[in-house]
Coordinates of C-alpha atoms in Angstrom, one line a residue:
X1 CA 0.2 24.2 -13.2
X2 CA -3.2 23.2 -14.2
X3 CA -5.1 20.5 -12.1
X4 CA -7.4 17.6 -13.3
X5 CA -10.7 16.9 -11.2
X6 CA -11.6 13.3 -11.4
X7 CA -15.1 12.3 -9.5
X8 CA -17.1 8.9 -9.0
X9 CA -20.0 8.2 -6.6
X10 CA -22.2 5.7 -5.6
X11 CA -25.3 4.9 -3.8
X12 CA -25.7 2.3 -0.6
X13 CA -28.5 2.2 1.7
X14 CA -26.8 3.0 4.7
X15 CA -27.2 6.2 7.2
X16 CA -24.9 9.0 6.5
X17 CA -23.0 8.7 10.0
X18 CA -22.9 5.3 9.9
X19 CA -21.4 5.6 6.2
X20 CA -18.6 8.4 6.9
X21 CA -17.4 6.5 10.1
X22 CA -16.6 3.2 8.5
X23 CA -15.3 4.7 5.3
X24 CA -13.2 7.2 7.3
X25 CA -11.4 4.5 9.5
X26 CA -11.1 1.3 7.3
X27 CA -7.8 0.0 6.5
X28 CA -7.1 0.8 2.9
X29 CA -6.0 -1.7 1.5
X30 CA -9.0 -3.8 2.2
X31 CA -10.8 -0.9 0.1
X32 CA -8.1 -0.6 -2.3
X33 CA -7.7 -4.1 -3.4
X34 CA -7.8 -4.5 -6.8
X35 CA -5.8 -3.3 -9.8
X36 CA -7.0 -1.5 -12.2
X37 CA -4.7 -1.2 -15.5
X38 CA -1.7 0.5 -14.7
X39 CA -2.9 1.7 -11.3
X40 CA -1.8 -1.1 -8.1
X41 CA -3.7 -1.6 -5.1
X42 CA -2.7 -0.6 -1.8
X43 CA -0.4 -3.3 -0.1
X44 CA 0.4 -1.6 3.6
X45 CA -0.4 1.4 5.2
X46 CA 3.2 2.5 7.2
X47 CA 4.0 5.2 9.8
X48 CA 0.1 6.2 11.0
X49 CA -0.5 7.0 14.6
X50 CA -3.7 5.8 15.8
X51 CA -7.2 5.8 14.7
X52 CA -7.3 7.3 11.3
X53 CA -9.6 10.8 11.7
X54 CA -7.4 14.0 12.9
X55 CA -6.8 16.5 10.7
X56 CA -2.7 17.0 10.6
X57 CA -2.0 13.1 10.8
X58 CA -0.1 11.6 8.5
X59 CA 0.8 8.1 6.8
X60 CA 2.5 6.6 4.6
X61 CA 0.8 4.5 1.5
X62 CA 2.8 1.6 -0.2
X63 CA 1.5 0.4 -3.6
X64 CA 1.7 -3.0 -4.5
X65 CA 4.4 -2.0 -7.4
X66 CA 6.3 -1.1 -5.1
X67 CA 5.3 3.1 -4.9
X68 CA 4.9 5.1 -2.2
X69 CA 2.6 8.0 -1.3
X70 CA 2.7 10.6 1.7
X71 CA -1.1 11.2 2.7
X72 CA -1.8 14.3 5.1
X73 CA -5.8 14.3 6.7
X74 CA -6.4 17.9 6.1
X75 CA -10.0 18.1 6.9
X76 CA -12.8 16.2 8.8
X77 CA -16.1 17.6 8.8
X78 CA -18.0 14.4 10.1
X79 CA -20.9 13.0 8.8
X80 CA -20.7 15.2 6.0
X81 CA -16.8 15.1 4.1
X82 CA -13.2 14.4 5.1
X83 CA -10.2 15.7 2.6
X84 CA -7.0 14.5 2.1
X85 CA -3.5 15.4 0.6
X86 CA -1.3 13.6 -1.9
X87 CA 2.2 14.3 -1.9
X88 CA 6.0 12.6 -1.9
X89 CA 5.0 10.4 -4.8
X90 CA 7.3 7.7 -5.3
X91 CA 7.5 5.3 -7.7
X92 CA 6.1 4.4 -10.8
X93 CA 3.3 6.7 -10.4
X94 CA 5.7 10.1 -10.1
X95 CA 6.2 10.4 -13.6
X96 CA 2.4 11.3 -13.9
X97 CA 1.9 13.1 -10.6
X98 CA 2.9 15.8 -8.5
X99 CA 0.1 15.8 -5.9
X100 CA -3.5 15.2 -5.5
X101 CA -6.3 16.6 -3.1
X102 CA -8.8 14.1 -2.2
X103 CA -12.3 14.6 -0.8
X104 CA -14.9 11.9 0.4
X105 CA -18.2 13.1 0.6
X106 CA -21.7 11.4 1.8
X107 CA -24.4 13.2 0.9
X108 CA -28.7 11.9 2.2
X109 CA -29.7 10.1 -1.3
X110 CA -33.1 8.5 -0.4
X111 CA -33.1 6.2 2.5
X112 CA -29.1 6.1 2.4
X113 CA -26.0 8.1 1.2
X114 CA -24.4 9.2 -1.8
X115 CA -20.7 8.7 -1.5
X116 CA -18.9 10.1 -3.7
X117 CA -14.4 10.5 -4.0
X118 CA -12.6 12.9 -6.3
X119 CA -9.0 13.9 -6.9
X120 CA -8.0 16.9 -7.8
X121 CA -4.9 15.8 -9.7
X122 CA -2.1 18.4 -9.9
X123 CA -0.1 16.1 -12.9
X124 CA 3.8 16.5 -13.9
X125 CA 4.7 18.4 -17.1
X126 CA 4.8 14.4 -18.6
X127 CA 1.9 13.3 -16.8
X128 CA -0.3 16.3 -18.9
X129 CA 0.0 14.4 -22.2
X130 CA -1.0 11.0 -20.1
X131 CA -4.0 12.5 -18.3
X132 CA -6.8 11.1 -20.3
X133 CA -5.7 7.9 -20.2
X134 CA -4.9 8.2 -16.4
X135 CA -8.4 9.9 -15.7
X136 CA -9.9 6.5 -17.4
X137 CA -7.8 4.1 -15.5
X138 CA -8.5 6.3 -12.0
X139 CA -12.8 6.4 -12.3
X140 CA -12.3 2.6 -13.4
X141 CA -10.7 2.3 -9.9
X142 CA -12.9 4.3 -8.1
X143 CA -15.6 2.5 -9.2
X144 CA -13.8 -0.8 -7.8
X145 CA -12.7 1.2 -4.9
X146 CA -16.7 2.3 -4.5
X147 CA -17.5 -1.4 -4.7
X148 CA -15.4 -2.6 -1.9
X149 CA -17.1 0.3 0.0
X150 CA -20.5 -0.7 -0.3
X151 CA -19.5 -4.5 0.3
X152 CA -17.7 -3.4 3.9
X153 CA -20.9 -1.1 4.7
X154 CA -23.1 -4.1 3.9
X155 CA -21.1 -6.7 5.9
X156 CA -20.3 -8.7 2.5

């Protein structure tokens, strides 16, 4: 099955450490707060053990509609990325997606970092034909996602 690569970034002027720390162990639903179109925020985070950060752990993501995702940390290669897996969609979302592989990178951009998050979307046979619209609503909330980011690193 063919996958779909969606990608945003953004700039803030912090350190690159300093960025990939707070971003790797903030609660997520503080990041992932706002709706955007179809797509909830994140209510709860269920069934994590400790400090998010070692590759193999596991939680569980409830959506605000009600959906739940299975997240897996599959790599942590501090300051520079951290990846993620995507899988045991429930919901209103599994219609549209089988699995995703998510990356966080931060990458020296002038005095601060370049952070950027990208799916790579492994969609249902339905969720093909819904895709573009999907790939709209996702960088929509990546960019609200990237916003929240750059408030927490900046103490707003």
């Amino acid at each position: 099955m063919a996958t779909v690569t969606l990608s945003e970034s953004r700039a803030v002027p912090i350190p690159v450490e300093e960025a990939f720390d707070r971003v790797l162990a903030h609660p997520l639903p503080s990041v992932f707060r706002r709706r955007r179109l179809a797509i909830p925020p994140i209510r709860d985070v269920r069934h994590q053990d400790g400090e998010w950060g070692s590759v193999g752990q596991t939680r569980t993501i409830v959506l605000a509609d009600g959906g739940t995702m299975r997240e897996t940390l599959t790599s942590n290669d501090r300051p520079h990325a951290f990846g993620y897996t995507i899988s045991e969609v429930r919901g209103p979302m599994k219609p549209l997606v089988a699995s995703a592989d998510g990356r966080w990178t931060f990458e020296p951009a002038g005095t601060g970092t370049r952070i950027t998050w990208t799916w790579v979307l492994t969609p249902t046979a339905a969720g093909r034909v819904a895709m573009p619209a999907f790939g709209a609503m996702w960088r929509g909330y990546a960019r609200q996602a990237l916003e929240e980011v750059e408030a927490i690193l900046l103490g707003d």
